[in-house]
Tab-separated table of C-alpha atoms in Angstrom:
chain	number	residue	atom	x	y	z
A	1	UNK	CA	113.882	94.946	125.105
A	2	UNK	CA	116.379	96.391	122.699
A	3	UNK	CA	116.697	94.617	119.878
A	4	UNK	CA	116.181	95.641	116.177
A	5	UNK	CA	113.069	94.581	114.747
A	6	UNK	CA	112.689	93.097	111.138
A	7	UNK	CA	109.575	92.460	108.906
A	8	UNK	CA	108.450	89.087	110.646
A	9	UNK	CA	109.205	90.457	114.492
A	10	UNK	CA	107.129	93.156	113.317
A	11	UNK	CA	104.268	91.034	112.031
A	12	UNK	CA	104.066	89.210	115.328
A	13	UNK	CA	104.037	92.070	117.426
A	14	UNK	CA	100.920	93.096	115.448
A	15	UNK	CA	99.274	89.191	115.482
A	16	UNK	CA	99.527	89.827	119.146
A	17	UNK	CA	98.547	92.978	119.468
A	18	UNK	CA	94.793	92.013	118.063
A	19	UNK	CA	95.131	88.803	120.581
A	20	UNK	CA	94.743	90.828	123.450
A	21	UNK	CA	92.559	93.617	122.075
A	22	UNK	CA	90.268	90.958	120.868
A	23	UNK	CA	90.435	89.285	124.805
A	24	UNK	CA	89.954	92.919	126.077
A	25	UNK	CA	86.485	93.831	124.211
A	26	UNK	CA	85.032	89.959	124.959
A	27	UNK	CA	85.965	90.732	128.888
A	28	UNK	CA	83.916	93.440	128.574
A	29	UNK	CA	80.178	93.273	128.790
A	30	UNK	CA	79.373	96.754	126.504
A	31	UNK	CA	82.600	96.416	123.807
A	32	UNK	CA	82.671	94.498	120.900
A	33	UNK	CA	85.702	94.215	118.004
A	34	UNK	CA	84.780	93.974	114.343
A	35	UNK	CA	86.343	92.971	111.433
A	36	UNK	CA	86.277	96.098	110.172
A	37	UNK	CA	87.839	97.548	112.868
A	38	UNK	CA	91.167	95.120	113.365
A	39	UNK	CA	91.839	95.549	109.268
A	40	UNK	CA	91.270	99.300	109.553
A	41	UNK	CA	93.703	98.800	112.489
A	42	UNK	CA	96.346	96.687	110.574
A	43	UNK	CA	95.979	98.658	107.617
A	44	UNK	CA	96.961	102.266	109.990
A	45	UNK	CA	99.899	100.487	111.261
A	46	UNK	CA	101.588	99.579	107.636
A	47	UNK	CA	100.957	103.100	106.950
A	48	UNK	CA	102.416	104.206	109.896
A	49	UNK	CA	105.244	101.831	109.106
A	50	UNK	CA	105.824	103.343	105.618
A	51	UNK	CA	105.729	106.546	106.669
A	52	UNK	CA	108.363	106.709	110.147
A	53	UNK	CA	110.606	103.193	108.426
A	54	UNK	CA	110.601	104.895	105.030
A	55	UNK	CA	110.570	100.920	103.554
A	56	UNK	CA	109.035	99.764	100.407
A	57	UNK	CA	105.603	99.372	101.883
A	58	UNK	CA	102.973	101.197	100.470
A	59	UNK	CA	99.403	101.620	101.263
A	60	UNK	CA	96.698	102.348	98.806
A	61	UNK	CA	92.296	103.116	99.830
A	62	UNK	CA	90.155	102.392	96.267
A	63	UNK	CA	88.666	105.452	94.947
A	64	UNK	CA	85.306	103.987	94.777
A	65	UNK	CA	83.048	104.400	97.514
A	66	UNK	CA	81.082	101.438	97.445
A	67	UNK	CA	84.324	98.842	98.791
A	68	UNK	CA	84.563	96.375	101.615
A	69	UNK	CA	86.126	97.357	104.397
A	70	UNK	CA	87.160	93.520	105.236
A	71	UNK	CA	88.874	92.796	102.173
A	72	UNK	CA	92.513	93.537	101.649
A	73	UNK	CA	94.515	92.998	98.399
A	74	UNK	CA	98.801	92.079	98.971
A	75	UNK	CA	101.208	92.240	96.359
A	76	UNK	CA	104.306	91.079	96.940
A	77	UNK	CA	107.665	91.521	95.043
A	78	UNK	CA	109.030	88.478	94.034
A	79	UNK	CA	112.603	88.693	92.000
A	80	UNK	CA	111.756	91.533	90.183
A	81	UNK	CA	108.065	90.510	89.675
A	82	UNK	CA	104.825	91.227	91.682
A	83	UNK	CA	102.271	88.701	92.893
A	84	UNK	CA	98.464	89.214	93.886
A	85	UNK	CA	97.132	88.065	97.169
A	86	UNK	CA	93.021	88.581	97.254
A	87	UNK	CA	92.258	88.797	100.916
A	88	UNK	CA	89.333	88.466	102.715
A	89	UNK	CA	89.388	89.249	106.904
A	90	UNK	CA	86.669	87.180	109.474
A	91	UNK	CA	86.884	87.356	112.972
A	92	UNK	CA	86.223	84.296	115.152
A	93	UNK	CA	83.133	84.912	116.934
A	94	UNK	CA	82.863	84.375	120.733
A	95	UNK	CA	81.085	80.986	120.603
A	96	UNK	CA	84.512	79.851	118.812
A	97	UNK	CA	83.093	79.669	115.150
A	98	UNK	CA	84.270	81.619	112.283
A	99	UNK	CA	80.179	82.704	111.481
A	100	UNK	CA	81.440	85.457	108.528
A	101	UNK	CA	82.524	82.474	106.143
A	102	UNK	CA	78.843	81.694	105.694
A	103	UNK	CA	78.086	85.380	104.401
A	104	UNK	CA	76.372	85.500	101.189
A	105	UNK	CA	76.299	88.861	98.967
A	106	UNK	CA	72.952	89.028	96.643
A	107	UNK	CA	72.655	84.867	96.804
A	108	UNK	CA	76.708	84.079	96.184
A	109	UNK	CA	79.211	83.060	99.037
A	110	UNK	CA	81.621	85.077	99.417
A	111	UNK	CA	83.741	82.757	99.352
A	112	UNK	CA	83.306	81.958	95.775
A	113	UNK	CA	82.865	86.191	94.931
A	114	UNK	CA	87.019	85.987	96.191
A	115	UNK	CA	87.458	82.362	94.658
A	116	UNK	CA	86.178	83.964	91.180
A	117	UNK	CA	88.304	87.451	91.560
A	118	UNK	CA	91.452	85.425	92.458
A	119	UNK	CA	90.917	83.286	89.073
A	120	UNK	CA	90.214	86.329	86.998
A	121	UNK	CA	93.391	88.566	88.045
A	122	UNK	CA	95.730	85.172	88.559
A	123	UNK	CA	95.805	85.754	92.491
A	124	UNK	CA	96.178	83.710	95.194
A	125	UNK	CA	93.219	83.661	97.110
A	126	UNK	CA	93.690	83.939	101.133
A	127	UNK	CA	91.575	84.148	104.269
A	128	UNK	CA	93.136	86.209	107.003
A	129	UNK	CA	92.002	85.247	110.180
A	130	UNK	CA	91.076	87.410	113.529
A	131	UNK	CA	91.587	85.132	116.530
A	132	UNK	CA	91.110	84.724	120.476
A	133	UNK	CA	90.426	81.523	121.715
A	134	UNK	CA	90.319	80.749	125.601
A	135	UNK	CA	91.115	76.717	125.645
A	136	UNK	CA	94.263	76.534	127.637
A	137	UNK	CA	94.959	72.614	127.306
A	138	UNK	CA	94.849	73.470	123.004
A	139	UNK	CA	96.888	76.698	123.514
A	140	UNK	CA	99.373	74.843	125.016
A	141	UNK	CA	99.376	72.125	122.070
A	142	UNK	CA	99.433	74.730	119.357
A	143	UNK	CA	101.919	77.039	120.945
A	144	UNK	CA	104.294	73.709	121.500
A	145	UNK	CA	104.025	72.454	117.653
A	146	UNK	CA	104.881	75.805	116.355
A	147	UNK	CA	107.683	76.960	118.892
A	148	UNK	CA	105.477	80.430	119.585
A	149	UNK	CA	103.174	82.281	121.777
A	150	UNK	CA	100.106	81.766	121.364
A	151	UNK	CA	98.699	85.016	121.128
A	152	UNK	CA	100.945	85.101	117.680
A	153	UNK	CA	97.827	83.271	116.598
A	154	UNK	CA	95.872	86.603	116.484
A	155	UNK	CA	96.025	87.012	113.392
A	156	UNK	CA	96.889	83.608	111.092
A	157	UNK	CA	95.880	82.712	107.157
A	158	UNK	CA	95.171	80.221	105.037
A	159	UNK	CA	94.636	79.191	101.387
A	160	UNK	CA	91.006	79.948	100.355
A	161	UNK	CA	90.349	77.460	97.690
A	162	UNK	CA	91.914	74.668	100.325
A	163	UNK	CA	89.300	76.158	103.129
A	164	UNK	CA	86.452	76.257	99.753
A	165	UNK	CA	87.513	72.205	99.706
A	166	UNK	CA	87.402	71.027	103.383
A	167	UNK	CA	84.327	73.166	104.445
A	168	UNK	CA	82.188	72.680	101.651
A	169	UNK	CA	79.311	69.980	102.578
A	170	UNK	CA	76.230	69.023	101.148
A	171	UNK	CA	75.724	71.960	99.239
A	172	UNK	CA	76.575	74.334	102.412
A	173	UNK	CA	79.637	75.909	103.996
A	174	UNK	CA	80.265	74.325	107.743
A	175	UNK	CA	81.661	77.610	109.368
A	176	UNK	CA	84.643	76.181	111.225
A	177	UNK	CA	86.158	76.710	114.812
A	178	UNK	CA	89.803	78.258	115.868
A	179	UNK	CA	90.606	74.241	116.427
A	180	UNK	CA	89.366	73.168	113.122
A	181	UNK	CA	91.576	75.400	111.017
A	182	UNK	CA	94.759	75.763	113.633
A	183	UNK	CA	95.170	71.710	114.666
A	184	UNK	CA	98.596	71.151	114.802
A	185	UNK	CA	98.750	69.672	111.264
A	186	UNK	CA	100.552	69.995	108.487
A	187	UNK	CA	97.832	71.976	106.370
A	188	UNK	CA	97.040	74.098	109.439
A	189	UNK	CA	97.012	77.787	109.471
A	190	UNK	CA	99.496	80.064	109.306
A	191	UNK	CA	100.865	82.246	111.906
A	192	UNK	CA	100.831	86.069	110.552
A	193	UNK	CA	104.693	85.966	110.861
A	194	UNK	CA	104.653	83.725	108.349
A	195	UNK	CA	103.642	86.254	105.500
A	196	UNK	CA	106.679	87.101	105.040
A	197	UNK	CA	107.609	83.245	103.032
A	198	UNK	CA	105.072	85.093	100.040
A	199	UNK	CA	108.143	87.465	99.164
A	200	UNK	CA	110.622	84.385	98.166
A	201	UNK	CA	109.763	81.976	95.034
A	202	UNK	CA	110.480	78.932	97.307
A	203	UNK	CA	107.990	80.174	100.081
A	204	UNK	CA	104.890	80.641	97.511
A	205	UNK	CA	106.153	77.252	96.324
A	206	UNK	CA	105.711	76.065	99.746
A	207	UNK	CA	102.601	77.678	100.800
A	208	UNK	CA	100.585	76.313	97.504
A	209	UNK	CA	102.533	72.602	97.821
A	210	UNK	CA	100.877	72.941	102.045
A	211	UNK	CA	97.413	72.563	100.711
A	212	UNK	CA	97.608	69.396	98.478
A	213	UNK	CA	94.991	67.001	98.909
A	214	UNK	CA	94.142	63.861	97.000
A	215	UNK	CA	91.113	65.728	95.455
A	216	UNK	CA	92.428	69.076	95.399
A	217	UNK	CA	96.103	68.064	93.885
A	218	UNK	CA	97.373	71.781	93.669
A	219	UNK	CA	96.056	75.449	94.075
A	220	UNK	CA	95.927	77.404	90.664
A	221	UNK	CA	99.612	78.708	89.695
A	222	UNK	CA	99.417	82.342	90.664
A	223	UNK	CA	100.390	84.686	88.089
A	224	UNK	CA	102.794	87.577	88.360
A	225	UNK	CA	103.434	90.577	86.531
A	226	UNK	CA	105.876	93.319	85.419
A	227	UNK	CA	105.653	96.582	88.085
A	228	UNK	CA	104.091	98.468	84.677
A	229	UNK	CA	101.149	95.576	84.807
A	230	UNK	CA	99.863	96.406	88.259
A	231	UNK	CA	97.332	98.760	87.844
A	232	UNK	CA	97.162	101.751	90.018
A	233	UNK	CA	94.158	102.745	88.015
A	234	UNK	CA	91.386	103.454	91.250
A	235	UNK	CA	93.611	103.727	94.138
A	236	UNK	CA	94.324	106.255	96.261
A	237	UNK	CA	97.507	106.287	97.502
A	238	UNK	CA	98.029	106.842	101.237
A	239	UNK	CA	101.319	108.377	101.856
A	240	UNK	CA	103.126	110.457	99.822
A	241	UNK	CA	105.492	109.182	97.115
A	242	UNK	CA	109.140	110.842	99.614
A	243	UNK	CA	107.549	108.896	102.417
A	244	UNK	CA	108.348	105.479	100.933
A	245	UNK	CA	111.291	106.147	97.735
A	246	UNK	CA	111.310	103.733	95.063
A	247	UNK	CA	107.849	102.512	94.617
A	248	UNK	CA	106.045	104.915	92.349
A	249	UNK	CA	102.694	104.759	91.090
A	250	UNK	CA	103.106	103.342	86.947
A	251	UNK	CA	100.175	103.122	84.740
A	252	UNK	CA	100.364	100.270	82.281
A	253	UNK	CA	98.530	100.633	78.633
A	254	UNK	CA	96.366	97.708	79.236
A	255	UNK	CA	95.987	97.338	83.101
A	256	UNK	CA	95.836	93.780	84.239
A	257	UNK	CA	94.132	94.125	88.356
A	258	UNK	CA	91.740	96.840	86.959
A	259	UNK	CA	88.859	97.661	89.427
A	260	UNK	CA	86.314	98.668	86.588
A	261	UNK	CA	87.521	95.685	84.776
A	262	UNK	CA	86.484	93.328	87.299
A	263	UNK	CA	82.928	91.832	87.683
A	264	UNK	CA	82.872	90.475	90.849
A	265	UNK	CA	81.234	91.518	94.284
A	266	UNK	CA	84.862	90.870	96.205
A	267	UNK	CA	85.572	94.688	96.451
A	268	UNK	CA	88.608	94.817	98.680
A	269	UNK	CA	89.008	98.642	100.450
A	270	UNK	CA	92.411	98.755	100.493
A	271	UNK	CA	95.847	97.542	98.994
A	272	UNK	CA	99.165	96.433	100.426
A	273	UNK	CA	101.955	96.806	98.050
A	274	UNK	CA	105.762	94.673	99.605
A	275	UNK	CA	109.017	95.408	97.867
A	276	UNK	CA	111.003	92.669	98.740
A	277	UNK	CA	113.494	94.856	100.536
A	278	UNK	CA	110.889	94.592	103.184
A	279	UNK	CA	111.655	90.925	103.809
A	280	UNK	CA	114.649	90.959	106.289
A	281	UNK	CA	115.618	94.398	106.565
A	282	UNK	CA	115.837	96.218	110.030
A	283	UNK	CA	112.757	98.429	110.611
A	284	UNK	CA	113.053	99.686	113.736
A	285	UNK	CA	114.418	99.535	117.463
A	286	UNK	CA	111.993	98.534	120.282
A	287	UNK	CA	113.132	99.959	123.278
């Protein structure tokens, strides 16, 4: 196919990409697929993206030892400004249920440990979902509503607090199926494609005005902040400052996303950092 390639084709070709290899490893009666695994995965292919593209992507590991390897943090540019996405990964187990949003760290959800970081740093709290789901007769609903593959359902996401809401029951977390948070419905998730809508004003707009409910009447205004606020303070960066151009690593006096600054148990591994150049410009030809 030779066609040029922009931020959401690429996003989709990655969605499907951890379709199959999730298919692959449950075909197989010695391989498994972990979390772990598909973000270390994701996160080598933005790198990789940044460093052949040279686009305003950059990738940053913490410094400290002791992180998750399942938890992401995004930031997005956003007309000159730069909002936080807390992200936590779960993979939908092979008897269809997503089993990781139970997990509890020393007694707390985790759940509430990203809930609690997202309200201290003015984030907005995400889960990013690793699917494969073998019903044909749904496929074929969900791929018809949307217009798409299916197997750009691979990777998908969803507000947190919303999923916090719906799931929470009696005191417990219900850990849902691939059908409970993908039914074609308006507060569904979102295909991985659909990322990119974070980079615009309108598309946070939309994304946080998706997960209304009468009880829950909106998710809590994410903040944004001046390129000088995001702290770089504990990060590693990746690739070297040539291999992307613009994006350079600023201290601020009083650093607002500080690790050390944080008391929370949501200890994401790595950081995504999206000029918004990245949003519809060319990236590369697939032959």
């Amino acid at each position: 196919m030779n066609e040029h390639s922009t931020l959401t084709d690429w996003l989709r070709y990655q969605a499907i990409t951890v379709w199959d290899r999730i298919a692959f490893c449950r075909r197989q009666p010695h391989t498994q697929v972990f979390e772990t695994t598909l973000t270390q995965n994701l996160v080598f292919q933005f790198y990789q993206l940044g460093k052949r593209a040279r686009l305003g992507v950059t990738v940053y590991e913490s410094a400290h030892e002791r992180r998750n390897g399942n938890d992401l943090e995004l930031v997005f540019e956003v007309d000159n400004r730069w909002l936080h996405v807390p992200c936590q990964c779960k993979i939908l187990h092979q008897h269809n249920r997503y089993g990781g949003i139970n997990h509890q760290v020393q007694g707390q959800l985790q759940l509430d440990l990203l809930l609690e970081y997202a309200t201290r740093t003015g984030g907005l709290p995400v889960y990013l979902l690793y699917n494969h789901y073998s019903d044909p007769t749904f496929n074929e609903s969900l791929s018809e509503h949307w217009k798409i593959p299916i197997e750009e359902f691979g990777c998908s996401f969803i507000s947190a607090r919303y999923l916090k809401e719906q799931l929470f029951i009696d005191g417990r977390i219900k850990a849902p199926s691939f059908s409970d948070l993908h039914r074609p419905h308006d507060q569904s998730a979102l295909p991985f494609s659909a990322l990119t809508t974070l980079l615009t004003q309108n598309g946070i707009h939309q994304f946080i005005h998706r997960y209304q409910t009468n009880t829950h009447p909106t998710d809590t205004p994410p903040a944004v902040f001046l390129r000088n606020e995001l702290d770089i303070d504990g990060w590693d960066r990746l690739l070297r400052p040539a291999a992307i151009g613009r994006i350079v690593p600023l201290r601020g006096p009083t650093p607002i996303l500080s690790l050390s600054g944080i008391s929370t148990s949501f200890a994401p591994r790595y950081r995504l950092v999206f000029s918004a150049e990245m949003k519809e410009r060319v990236l590369y030809r697939i032959e």
